mmCIF file of C-alpha atoms in Angstrom:
data_model
loop_
_atom_site.group_PDB
_atom_site.id
_atom_site.type_symbol
_atom_site.label_atom_id
_atom_site.label_comp_id
_atom_site.label_asym_id
_atom_site.label_seq_id
_atom_site.Cartn_x
_atom_site.Cartn_y
_atom_site.Cartn_z
ATOM 1 C CA MET Y 168 -14.282 5.963 16.675
ATOM 2 C CA ARG Y 169 -16.292 9.036 17.669
ATOM 3 C CA ARG Y 170 -14.864 12.428 18.511
ATOM 4 C CA ARG Y 171 -16.060 15.980 18.985
ATOM 5 C CA ALA Y 172 -16.362 18.435 16.148
ATOM 6 C CA LEU Y 173 -13.056 19.958 15.085
ATOM 7 C CA ALA Y 174 -12.342 23.091 13.139
ATOM 8 C CA ALA Y 175 -10.939 22.049 9.771
ATOM 9 C CA ALA Y 176 -7.406 23.260 9.174
ATOM 10 C CA LEU Y 177 -6.533 25.190 6.058
ATOM 11 C CA THR Y 178 -10.031 26.499 5.553
ATOM 12 C CA THR Y 179 -12.366 29.124 6.821
ATOM 13 C CA VAL Y 180 -15.262 26.714 6.665
ATOM 14 C CA VAL Y 181 -16.061 24.845 9.880
ATOM 15 C CA LEU Y 182 -16.546 21.120 9.275
ATOM 16 C CA ALA Y 183 -18.407 18.893 11.671
ATOM 17 C CA LEU Y 184 -16.155 15.910 12.281
ATOM 18 C CA ALA Y 185 -17.634 13.015 14.170
ATOM 19 C CA GLY Y 186 -15.365 10.074 13.519
ATOM 20 C CA CYS Y 187 -11.971 8.815 12.476
ATOM 21 C CA GLY Y 188 -11.325 10.104 8.974
ATOM 22 C CA GLY Y 189 -13.045 13.432 9.404
ATOM 23 C CA SER Y 190 -15.074 13.639 6.205
ATOM 24 C CA PRO Y 191 -17.060 16.841 5.840
ATOM 25 C CA ARG Y 192 -20.721 17.007 6.627
ATOM 26 C CA ASP Y 193 -22.889 19.246 4.427
ATOM 27 C CA VAL Y 194 -19.799 20.735 2.762
ATOM 28 C CA ALA Y 195 -19.066 19.721 -0.811
ATOM 29 C CA ALA Y 196 -15.589 21.180 -1.279
ATOM 30 C CA PRO Y 197 -13.807 22.718 1.707
ATOM 31 C CA ALA Y 198 -11.653 25.690 0.848
ATOM 32 C CA SER Y 199 -7.910 25.583 1.347
ATOM 33 C CA PRO Y 200 -5.146 28.018 0.510
ATOM 34 C CA VAL Y 201 -3.305 27.533 -2.748
ATOM 35 C CA PRO Y 202 0.291 26.465 -2.026
ATOM 36 C CA SER Y 203 2.960 29.142 -2.118
ATOM 37 C CA SER Y 204 4.913 27.218 -4.730
ATOM 38 C CA PRO Y 205 3.311 27.331 -8.173
ATOM 39 C CA VAL Y 206 1.285 24.362 -9.338
ATOM 40 C CA ALA Y 207 1.388 23.968 -13.101
ATOM 41 C CA ALA Y 208 -1.632 23.759 -14.968
ATOM 42 C CA ALA Y 209 1.053 -25.699 -11.212
ATOM 43 C CA SER Y 210 2.105 -29.219 -9.532
ATOM 44 C CA SER Y 211 1.027 -30.306 -6.028
ATOM 45 C CA VAL Y 212 4.610 -31.165 -5.027
ATOM 46 C CA PRO Y 213 6.240 -28.406 -2.946
ATOM 47 C CA ALA Y 214 9.675 -27.452 -4.223
ATOM 48 C CA THR Y 215 11.461 -25.255 -1.733
ATOM 49 C CA SER Y 216 15.159 -25.855 -1.337
ATOM 50 C CA SER Y 217 17.843 -24.297 0.798
ATOM 51 C CA ALA Y 218 20.348 -22.326 -1.224
ATOM 52 C CA PRO Y 219 23.490 -24.285 -0.278
ATOM 53 C CA GLY Y 220 23.969 -27.019 -2.844
ATOM 54 C CA SER Y 221 21.014 -25.917 -4.968
ATOM 55 C CA THR Y 222 21.338 -25.119 -8.633
ATOM 56 C CA SER Y 223 19.615 -21.955 -9.768
ATOM 57 C CA ALA Y 224 19.292 -20.523 -13.235
ATOM 58 C CA ALA Y 225 20.849 -17.129 -13.845
ATOM 59 C CA PRO Y 226 18.417 -14.534 -12.508
ATOM 60 C CA PRO Y 227 16.322 -12.980 -15.260
ATOM 61 C CA SER Y 228 16.299 -9.247 -15.842
ATOM 62 C CA PRO Y 229 13.325 -7.868 -13.908
ATOM 63 C CA GLN Y 230 10.528 -6.303 -15.921
ATOM 64 C CA ALA Y 231 10.327 -2.559 -15.548
ATOM 65 C CA ASN Y 232 7.494 -1.221 -13.434
ATOM 66 C CA GLY Y 233 6.711 2.236 -12.154
ATOM 67 C CA ASN Y 234 7.098 5.600 -13.837
ATOM 68 C CA PRO Y 235 9.811 5.565 -16.541
ATOM 69 C CA ASN Y 236 9.964 9.370 -16.329
ATOM 70 C CA GLY Y 237 10.437 9.393 -12.562
ATOM 71 C CA ARG Y 238 13.770 10.819 -11.496
ATOM 72 C CA ALA Y 239 13.405 10.978 -7.726
ATOM 73 C CA ALA Y 240 16.507 9.891 -5.821
ATOM 74 C CA VAL Y 241 16.061 6.584 -3.997
ATOM 75 C CA PRO Y 242 17.743 6.410 -0.581
ATOM 76 C CA ALA Y 243 19.819 3.362 0.245
ATOM 77 C CA GLU Y 244 17.268 1.916 2.665
ATOM 78 C CA ALA Y 245 14.585 2.025 -0.044
ATOM 79 C CA ARG Y 246 16.540 0.159 -2.711
ATOM 80 C CA ALA Y 247 16.122 -3.475 -3.691
ATOM 81 C CA ALA Y 248 17.570 -6.014 -1.285
ATOM 82 C CA ASP Y 249 20.569 -8.102 -2.276
ATOM 83 C CA THR Y 250 19.367 -11.595 -3.199
ATOM 84 C CA SER Y 251 22.617 -12.947 -4.655
ATOM 85 C CA LYS Y 252 22.856 -15.443 -1.779
ATOM 86 C CA PRO Y 253 19.296 -16.579 -1.123
ATOM 87 C CA THR Y 254 18.338 -18.548 1.956
ATOM 88 C CA ARG Y 255 15.656 -20.418 0.047
ATOM 89 C CA VAL Y 256 14.840 -20.990 -3.633
ATOM 90 C CA ILE Y 257 11.307 -21.839 -4.725
ATOM 91 C CA GLY Y 258 11.290 -24.256 -7.667
ATOM 92 C CA ASN Y 259 13.798 -26.484 -9.413
ATOM 93 C CA GLY Y 260 13.766 -24.842 -12.820
ATOM 94 C CA THR Y 261 10.317 -25.822 -14.066
ATOM 95 C CA PRO Y 262 6.989 -23.989 -13.805
ATOM 96 C CA ALA Y 263 5.356 -27.055 -12.232
ATOM 97 C CA SER Y 264 7.795 -26.950 -9.337
ATOM 98 C CA CYS Y 265 6.683 -23.448 -8.346
ATOM 99 C CA THR Y 266 3.561 -24.097 -6.318
ATOM 100 C CA SER Y 267 1.392 -22.376 -3.763
ATOM 101 C CA GLU Y 268 2.549 -24.870 -1.155
ATOM 102 C CA ALA Y 269 6.170 -24.013 -1.878
ATOM 103 C CA VAL Y 270 5.513 -20.291 -1.519
ATOM 104 C CA VAL Y 271 3.610 -20.724 1.759
ATOM 105 C CA SER Y 272 6.378 -22.948 3.149
ATOM 106 C CA ALA Y 273 9.187 -20.594 2.125
ATOM 107 C CA VAL Y 274 7.481 -17.469 3.465
ATOM 108 C CA GLY Y 275 6.752 -19.240 6.737
ATOM 109 C CA ALA Y 276 10.416 -20.230 7.045
ATOM 110 C CA GLY Y 277 11.657 -16.704 6.304
ATOM 111 C CA GLY Y 278 14.981 -15.431 5.025
ATOM 112 C CA VAL Y 279 15.887 -14.276 1.526
ATOM 113 C CA ILE Y 280 13.606 -16.080 -0.931
ATOM 114 C CA THR Y 281 13.970 -16.263 -4.716
ATOM 115 C CA PHE Y 282 12.330 -18.300 -7.491
ATOM 116 C CA ASN Y 283 13.651 -20.768 -10.077
ATOM 117 C CA CYS Y 284 10.625 -21.519 -12.232
ATOM 118 C CA GLY Y 285 12.223 -21.668 -15.678
ATOM 119 C CA PRO Y 286 12.998 -19.046 -18.305
ATOM 120 C CA GLN Y 287 9.427 -17.907 -19.026
ATOM 121 C CA PRO Y 288 7.037 -15.848 -16.910
ATOM 122 C CA VAL Y 289 4.971 -17.954 -14.535
ATOM 123 C CA THR Y 290 1.799 -17.418 -12.510
ATOM 124 C CA ILE Y 291 1.503 -19.209 -9.187
ATOM 125 C CA THR Y 292 -2.097 -19.546 -8.080
ATOM 126 C CA MET Y 293 -2.134 -19.278 -4.311
ATOM 127 C CA LYS Y 294 -4.371 -21.844 -2.637
ATOM 128 C CA ALA Y 295 -3.690 -20.299 0.763
ATOM 129 C CA THR Y 296 -2.383 -16.989 2.061
ATOM 130 C CA ALA Y 297 1.371 -16.961 2.642
ATOM 131 C CA LYS Y 298 1.928 -15.888 6.269
ATOM 132 C CA ILE Y 299 5.127 -14.638 7.844
ATOM 133 C CA LYS Y 300 6.129 -16.227 11.137
ATOM 134 C CA ASN Y 301 7.497 -13.484 13.346
ATOM 135 C CA VAL Y 302 10.058 -15.754 14.964
ATOM 136 C CA GLN Y 303 11.775 -16.592 11.666
ATOM 137 C CA GLY Y 304 14.430 -13.907 11.713
ATOM 138 C CA ALA Y 305 14.634 -10.159 11.311
ATOM 139 C CA LYS Y 306 14.848 -9.994 7.517
ATOM 140 C CA ILE Y 307 12.458 -11.456 4.972
ATOM 141 C CA VAL Y 308 12.800 -10.798 1.231
ATOM 142 C CA LEU Y 309 10.531 -12.160 -1.496
ATOM 143 C CA ASP Y 310 12.035 -11.604 -4.973
ATOM 144 C CA GLY Y 311 10.274 -12.830 -8.112
ATOM 145 C CA GLY Y 312 13.071 -11.947 -10.509
ATOM 146 C CA GLY Y 313 10.619 -10.023 -12.673
ATOM 147 C CA LYS Y 314 8.927 -13.163 -14.037
ATOM 148 C CA VAL Y 315 6.701 -14.369 -11.208
ATOM 149 C CA THR Y 316 3.060 -13.469 -10.597
ATOM 150 C CA LEU Y 317 1.389 -14.505 -7.361
ATOM 151 C CA SER Y 318 -2.358 -14.754 -7.897
ATOM 152 C CA GLY Y 319 -5.006 -14.736 -5.203
ATOM 153 C CA GLU Y 320 -7.409 -16.191 -7.763
ATOM 154 C CA GLY Y 321 -9.932 -13.530 -6.773
ATOM 155 C CA LYS Y 322 -10.572 -15.571 -3.618
ATOM 156 C CA ARG Y 323 -7.947 -14.748 -1.011
ATOM 157 C CA ARG Y 324 -5.282 -12.386 0.259
ATOM 158 C CA ILE Y 325 -1.818 -13.261 -1.038
ATOM 159 C CA LEU Y 326 0.618 -12.202 1.717
ATOM 160 C CA TYR Y 327 0.163 -11.470 5.434
ATOM 161 C CA MET Y 328 2.464 -10.152 8.172
ATOM 162 C CA ASN Y 329 1.275 -9.124 11.620
ATOM 163 C CA THR Y 330 3.597 -8.755 14.611
ATOM 164 C CA CYS Y 331 0.565 -8.591 16.928
ATOM 165 C CA ASP Y 332 -1.029 -11.815 15.696
ATOM 166 C CA LYS Y 333 -0.335 -14.456 18.357
ATOM 167 C CA ASN Y 334 -0.910 -17.161 15.765
ATOM 168 C CA GLN Y 335 2.219 -15.932 13.988
ATOM 169 C CA GLY Y 336 4.222 -15.680 17.220
ATOM 170 C CA TRP Y 337 4.865 -12.732 19.506
ATOM 171 C CA THR Y 338 8.522 -11.762 19.714
ATOM 172 C CA THR Y 339 8.365 -8.633 21.891
ATOM 173 C CA SER Y 340 6.135 -7.132 24.553
ATOM 174 C CA HIS Y 341 5.461 -4.141 22.311
ATOM 175 C CA CYS Y 342 4.247 -5.773 19.112
ATOM 176 C CA GLN Y 343 2.788 -2.532 17.782
ATOM 177 C CA ASP Y 344 6.223 -0.881 17.684
ATOM 178 C CA GLN Y 345 9.030 -3.331 16.940
ATOM 179 C CA ASP Y 346 11.706 -3.231 14.249
ATOM 180 C CA HIS Y 347 11.295 -6.785 12.978
ATOM 181 C CA PRO Y 348 10.487 -8.585 10.837
ATOM 182 C CA SER Y 349 11.619 -6.320 8.022
ATOM 183 C CA LEU Y 350 9.748 -7.395 4.887
ATOM 184 C CA THR Y 351 10.734 -6.536 1.320
ATOM 185 C CA VAL Y 352 8.778 -7.602 -1.761
ATOM 186 C CA GLN Y 353 10.475 -6.912 -5.076
ATOM 187 C CA ASN Y 354 10.375 -7.816 -8.768
ATOM 188 C CA LEU Y 355 6.963 -9.462 -8.339
ATOM 189 C CA THR Y 356 3.405 -9.100 -9.590
ATOM 190 C CA PHE Y 357 0.500 -9.455 -7.166
ATOM 191 C CA ALA Y 358 -2.733 -10.183 -9.033
ATOM 192 C CA ASP Y 359 -6.344 -10.856 -8.077
ATOM 193 C CA GLY Y 360 -5.860 -10.739 -4.322
ATOM 194 C CA ASN Y 361 -9.103 -10.444 -2.398
ATOM 195 C CA SER Y 362 -9.547 -9.933 1.348
ATOM 196 C CA THR Y 363 -13.316 -9.384 1.214
ATOM 197 C CA GLY Y 364 -14.913 -10.646 4.402
ATOM 198 C CA ASP Y 365 -11.648 -10.859 6.350
ATOM 199 C CA THR Y 366 -12.126 -8.488 9.273
ATOM 200 C CA THR Y 367 -8.757 -9.136 10.965
ATOM 201 C CA GLU Y 368 -7.387 -5.818 12.283
ATOM 202 C CA GLY Y 369 -10.309 -4.034 10.653
ATOM 203 C CA GLY Y 370 -9.962 -5.630 7.229
ATOM 204 C CA GLY Y 371 -8.459 -4.398 3.974
ATOM 205 C CA GLY Y 372 -5.252 -5.354 2.224
ATOM 206 C CA GLY Y 373 -6.503 -7.347 -0.741
ATOM 207 C CA ALA Y 374 -3.030 -8.426 -1.878
ATOM 208 C CA ILE Y 375 -0.857 -7.650 1.159
ATOM 209 C CA PHE Y 376 -1.627 -6.861 4.792
ATOM 210 C CA VAL Y 377 1.165 -5.675 7.102
ATOM 211 C CA ARG Y 378 1.131 -4.666 10.739
ATOM 212 C CA GLY Y 379 4.337 -3.905 12.613
ATOM 213 C CA GLY Y 380 8.026 -4.202 11.771
ATOM 214 C CA ARG Y 381 9.152 -2.569 8.541
ATOM 215 C CA PHE Y 382 7.881 -2.941 4.970
ATOM 216 C CA LYS Y 383 8.933 -1.827 1.507
ATOM 217 C CA VAL Y 384 8.010 -2.550 -2.108
ATOM 218 C CA VAL Y 385 10.457 -2.288 -5.013
ATOM 219 C CA ASN Y 386 9.719 -2.829 -8.719
ATOM 220 C CA ALA Y 387 6.415 -4.588 -8.177
ATOM 221 C CA ARG Y 388 3.071 -4.578 -9.967
ATOM 222 C CA PHE Y 389 -0.391 -4.845 -8.409
ATOM 223 C CA VAL Y 390 -3.386 -5.599 -10.622
ATOM 224 C CA ARG Y 391 -7.059 -6.364 -10.085
ATOM 225 C CA ASN Y 392 -6.888 -6.617 -6.300
ATOM 226 C CA ARG Y 393 -9.978 -6.243 -4.114
ATOM 227 C CA CYS Y 394 -11.139 -5.727 -0.553
ATOM 228 C CA ASP Y 395 -14.509 -5.032 1.058
ATOM 229 C CA GLN Y 396 -16.490 -2.507 -0.954
ATOM 230 C CA THR Y 397 -18.185 -0.836 2.014
ATOM 231 C CA GLY Y 398 -16.971 0.402 5.376
ATOM 232 C CA PRO Y 399 -15.939 3.830 6.666
ATOM 233 C CA ASP Y 400 -12.264 3.166 7.434
ATOM 234 C CA LEU Y 401 -11.024 -0.110 5.930
ATOM 235 C CA GLY Y 402 -9.085 0.038 2.697
ATOM 236 C CA GLY Y 403 -6.141 -0.874 0.538
ATOM 237 C CA ALA Y 404 -7.166 -3.067 -2.366
ATOM 238 C CA ALA Y 405 -3.468 -3.709 -2.949
ATOM 239 C CA ILE Y 406 -1.815 -2.919 0.399
ATOM 240 C CA ARG Y 407 -2.965 -2.118 3.939
ATOM 241 C CA VAL Y 408 -0.324 -1.151 6.529
ATOM 242 C CA LEU Y 409 -0.566 -0.446 10.257
ATOM 243 C CA SER Y 410 1.919 0.235 13.084
ATOM 244 C CA GLN Y 411 5.313 0.681 11.444
ATOM 245 C CA TYR Y 412 8.345 0.808 13.746
ATOM 246 C CA HIS Y 413 8.911 4.323 15.161
ATOM 247 C CA ASN Y 414 6.617 5.642 12.394
ATOM 248 C CA GLN Y 415 9.349 5.084 9.838
ATOM 249 C CA PRO Y 416 7.885 5.207 6.337
ATOM 250 C CA VAL Y 417 6.755 2.462 4.042
ATOM 251 C CA TYR Y 418 8.741 2.871 0.817
ATOM 252 C CA ILE Y 419 7.036 2.222 -2.512
ATOM 253 C CA VAL Y 420 9.651 2.387 -5.257
ATOM 254 C CA SER Y 421 9.318 2.023 -9.054
ATOM 255 C CA SER Y 422 6.049 0.137 -8.725
ATOM 256 C CA THR Y 423 2.718 0.118 -10.538
ATOM 257 C CA PHE Y 424 -0.763 -0.098 -9.058
ATOM 258 C CA GLY Y 425 -3.293 -0.689 -11.831
ATOM 259 C CA GLY Y 426 -1.570 0.843 -14.826
ATOM 260 C CA ALA Y 427 -4.371 0.357 -17.366
ATOM 261 C CA ALA Y 428 -8.150 0.354 -17.588
ATOM 262 C CA GLY Y 429 -9.565 -2.709 -15.852
ATOM 263 C CA GLN Y 430 -6.342 -3.424 -13.989
ATOM 264 C CA GLY Y 431 -6.806 -1.191 -10.946
ATOM 265 C CA GLY Y 432 -7.743 -2.085 -7.411
ATOM 266 C CA VAL Y 433 -11.227 -1.675 -5.934
ATOM 267 C CA CYS Y 434 -12.070 -1.211 -2.260
ATOM 268 C CA ALA Y 435 -14.301 0.836 0.019
ATOM 269 C CA ASN Y 436 -11.378 3.232 0.511
ATOM 270 C CA GLY Y 437 -7.876 3.342 -0.901
ATOM 271 C CA GLY Y 438 -8.064 1.611 -4.264
ATOM 272 C CA ALA Y 439 -4.298 1.038 -4.069
ATOM 273 C CA LEU Y 440 -2.847 1.932 -0.643
ATOM 274 C CA SER Y 441 -4.388 2.398 2.790
ATOM 275 C CA SER Y 442 -3.130 2.958 6.310
ATOM 276 C CA ILE Y 443 -3.844 4.319 9.763
ATOM 277 C CA GLY Y 444 -1.050 6.273 11.417
ATOM 278 C CA VAL Y 445 1.569 5.162 8.885
ATOM 279 C CA SER Y 446 3.907 7.311 6.790
ATOM 280 C CA TRP Y 447 4.524 6.671 3.083
ATOM 281 C CA VAL Y 448 7.251 7.588 0.607
ATOM 282 C CA VAL Y 449 6.162 6.788 -2.959
ATOM 283 C CA LEU Y 450 8.988 7.182 -5.473
ATOM 284 C CA ASN Y 451 8.961 6.889 -9.292
ATOM 285 C CA SER Y 452 5.734 4.919 -9.281
ATOM 286 C CA VAL Y 453 2.381 4.803 -11.090
ATOM 287 C CA LEU Y 454 -1.021 4.641 -9.410
ATOM 288 C CA SER Y 455 -3.823 4.601 -11.959
ATOM 289 C CA TYR Y 456 -7.317 3.257 -12.595
ATOM 290 C CA ASN Y 457 -7.971 2.475 -8.930
ATOM 291 C CA SER Y 458 -11.324 3.127 -7.247
ATOM 292 C CA ALA Y 459 -12.750 3.845 -3.799
ATOM 293 C CA VAL Y 460 -16.316 2.583 -4.150
ATOM 294 C CA GLY Y 461 -17.830 2.876 -0.672
ATOM 295 C CA LYS Y 462 -20.643 5.309 0.008
ATOM 296 C CA GLY Y 463 -21.183 7.612 2.951
ATOM 297 C CA ALA Y 464 -17.598 8.670 3.819
ATOM 298 C CA ASN Y 465 -16.159 8.524 7.342
ATOM 299 C CA PRO Y 466 -17.935 8.744 9.722
ATOM 300 C CA ALA Y 467 -20.650 7.097 7.682
ATOM 301 C CA ARG Y 468 -23.590 9.342 6.964
ATOM 302 C CA PRO Y 469 -26.878 8.055 8.363
ATOM 303 C CA GLY Y 470 -28.323 5.311 6.219
ATOM 304 C CA THR Y 471 -25.050 4.559 4.429
ATOM 305 C CA PRO Y 472 -22.389 1.849 4.937
ATOM 306 C CA GLY Y 473 -19.530 4.358 4.790
ATOM 307 C CA GLY Y 474 -16.382 4.654 2.739
ATOM 308 C CA GLY Y 475 -15.675 5.908 -0.758
ATOM 309 C CA SER Y 476 -12.555 8.016 -0.149
ATOM 310 C CA GLY Y 477 -9.020 7.908 -1.517
ATOM 311 C CA GLY Y 478 -9.240 6.593 -5.065
ATOM 312 C CA ALA Y 479 -5.552 5.676 -4.976
ATOM 313 C CA ILE Y 480 -4.369 6.434 -1.416
ATOM 314 C CA TYR Y 481 -6.278 6.566 1.870
ATOM 315 C CA CYS Y 482 -4.405 7.770 4.973
ATOM 316 C CA ASP Y 483 -5.869 8.380 8.409
ATOM 317 C CA GLY Y 484 -4.502 8.707 11.943
ATOM 318 C CA ASN Y 485 -2.566 11.332 13.866
ATOM 319 C CA GLN Y 486 1.088 12.067 13.168
ATOM 320 C CA PHE Y 487 2.173 10.713 9.798
ATOM 321 C CA THR Y 488 3.548 11.975 6.497
ATOM 322 C CA VAL Y 489 3.045 11.252 2.807
ATOM 323 C CA ARG Y 490 5.625 12.070 0.156
ATOM 324 C CA LEU Y 491 5.052 11.558 -3.569
ATOM 325 C CA ALA Y 492 8.120 12.085 -5.775
ATOM 326 C CA GLY Y 493 8.625 11.252 -9.434
ATOM 327 C CA THR Y 494 5.201 9.643 -9.389
ATOM 328 C CA LEU Y 495 2.214 9.595 -11.763
ATOM 329 C CA VAL Y 496 -1.263 9.434 -10.214
ATOM 330 C CA GLU Y 497 -4.042 9.451 -12.799
ATOM 331 C CA GLN Y 498 -7.472 8.077 -13.676
ATOM 332 C CA ASN Y 499 -8.310 7.115 -10.106
ATOM 333 C CA LYS Y 500 -11.710 7.933 -8.663
ATOM 334 C CA ALA Y 501 -13.524 8.216 -5.350
ATOM 335 C CA ASN Y 502 -17.246 8.174 -4.690
ATOM 336 C CA GLU Y 503 -16.658 10.577 -1.801
ATOM 337 C CA GLY Y 504 -13.431 12.478 -1.090
ATOM 338 C CA GLY Y 505 -10.001 12.510 -2.680
ATOM 339 C CA GLY Y 506 -10.064 10.911 -6.114
ATOM 340 C CA ALA Y 507 -6.275 10.616 -5.867
ATOM 341 C CA VAL Y 508 -5.427 11.017 -2.161
ATOM 342 C CA PHE Y 509 -7.445 11.201 1.044
ATOM 343 C CA PHE Y 510 -5.287 12.504 3.919
ATOM 344 C CA VAL Y 511 -6.710 13.233 7.367
ATOM 345 C CA SER Y 512 -4.422 13.837 10.323
ATOM 346 C CA ASN Y 513 -6.811 13.832 13.256
ATOM 347 C CA ASP Y 514 -4.560 15.911 15.488
ATOM 348 C CA ARG Y 515 -3.536 18.119 12.541
ATOM 349 C CA SER Y 516 0.156 17.247 12.865
ATOM 350 C CA GLY Y 517 0.542 15.347 9.584
ATOM 351 C CA THR Y 518 2.222 16.751 6.457
ATOM 352 C CA MET Y 519 2.269 15.935 2.753
ATOM 353 C CA SER Y 520 4.669 16.818 -0.072
ATOM 354 C CA ILE Y 521 4.404 16.371 -3.836
ATOM 355 C CA GLU Y 522 7.629 16.641 -5.817
ATOM 356 C CA SER Y 523 8.241 16.270 -9.567
ATOM 357 C CA SER Y 524 4.972 14.385 -9.887
ATOM 358 C CA THR Y 525 1.817 14.517 -11.973
ATOM 359 C CA LEU Y 526 -1.691 14.131 -10.560
ATOM 360 C CA ARG Y 527 -4.417 14.368 -13.193
ATOM 361 C CA LYS Y 528 -7.905 13.117 -13.986
ATOM 362 C CA ASN Y 529 -8.671 11.875 -10.466
ATOM 363 C CA PRO Y 530 -12.318 12.812 -9.911
ATOM 364 C CA SER Y 531 -13.696 13.229 -6.389
ATOM 365 C CA ALA Y 532 -17.441 12.752 -6.655
ATOM 366 C CA GLY Y 533 -18.103 14.167 -3.185
ATOM 367 C CA PHE Y 534 -15.483 16.619 -1.903
ATOM 368 C CA GLU Y 535 -11.854 17.728 -2.178
ATOM 369 C CA THR Y 536 -9.647 20.551 -0.938
ATOM 370 C CA GLN Y 537 -9.776 23.730 -2.988
ATOM 371 C CA GLY Y 538 -6.610 24.330 -4.972
ATOM 372 C CA PHE Y 539 -5.571 20.654 -4.884
ATOM 373 C CA PRO Y 540 -7.488 18.715 -7.559
ATOM 374 C CA GLY Y 541 -8.073 15.105 -6.554
ATOM 375 C CA ILE Y 542 -6.895 15.601 -2.958
ATOM 376 C CA TYR Y 543 -8.776 15.932 0.311
ATOM 377 C CA PHE Y 544 -6.362 17.112 2.982
ATOM 378 C CA LEU Y 545 -6.528 17.990 6.678
ATOM 379 C CA GLY Y 546 -3.129 18.413 8.320
ATOM 380 C CA ALA Y 547 -0.591 20.788 9.805
ATOM 381 C CA ARG Y 548 -0.376 23.013 6.724
ATOM 382 C CA PRO Y 549 -1.221 22.875 3.023
ATOM 383 C CA PRO Y 550 0.597 20.173 1.043
ATOM 384 C CA SER Y 551 3.992 21.284 -0.244
ATOM 385 C CA VAL Y 552 4.029 21.146 -4.064
ATOM 386 C CA SER Y 553 7.139 21.584 -6.195
ATOM 387 C CA SER Y 554 7.880 20.965 -9.898
ATOM 388 C CA SER Y 555 4.559 19.135 -10.166
ATOM 389 C CA THR Y 556 1.320 19.258 -12.120
ATOM 390 C CA LEU Y 557 -2.080 18.938 -10.454
ATOM 391 C CA THR Y 558 -5.043 19.098 -12.838
ATOM 392 C CA ARG Y 559 -8.573 17.808 -13.123
#
């Protein structure tokens, strides 16, 4: 998209903005006021059974993900879904019974889905992307019990939901703003997803792509996910989200994106999370070692492919919010702007808050907002920062 030059909020420097994303031209580090609050320095046989009459092993204790020091309160709507009475169970108690075909079938059928793959951790190599059918009910839950990894094998996206994709069924006349399906993924690991070359809805979303309905993530881990490495606006090596119902937020709770050197996501923008016009609430989570590797920012500078912003999080659009609470964001990097977070509200209505969180060692090779290390921000007012540490 192209638009006229806008005066950058929060700064006395005028930035020439010529496209969605509003990266600065000829300005390395736009100035912004320091916040008023102080900032401290498997088998080929599918095995999907309906719950009635099935025999499931006792659910294992989920592995702990996220920030163990996070103490942010989690609202009821952001908590894990009840899976004590699953609609479908993948597997019959053995690792071999937990197959890609079974996962694809269960996700397509919808409902509350759990796994029974035996007592040990198991990795299910996905041979196809699991796609949600919009007609299969209002509520879809995918719960790995803390012992299941879904792997894209470095070749494909793992999970896809799109209320505006006619191939998945239209259920309303306003697909871009409907309350269903409501998708929850919890107690799962998503590894080696890769959406490179998939340009649906603009691309991105190496592990998970969501458009429409509602979406939340609880106690999940995302490692080594990928999406296209160039492009001015696509992003989300782990997750890409568009068009949430009534702009209600995506909740990310007690989850890890990367977590160690070599485990982070890599994409043109948003090495972990990416969205356009979507609000986020990230609670008690860890985003680390993710990278935005595009070059040329947004709009792309002449002679460049564009991208490179939002090492961990890339957010663009008009009215949206981002809240980080009880969250650790470290060791992410961006070739252009926002080694930790890139936030551009095109109409300057968006807001951001950082509460009881730590952002450190998130280099922005191109530009960031003065007073907010690792963040490039254009919105209604400076980010609100409380009981948090932001350092280089």
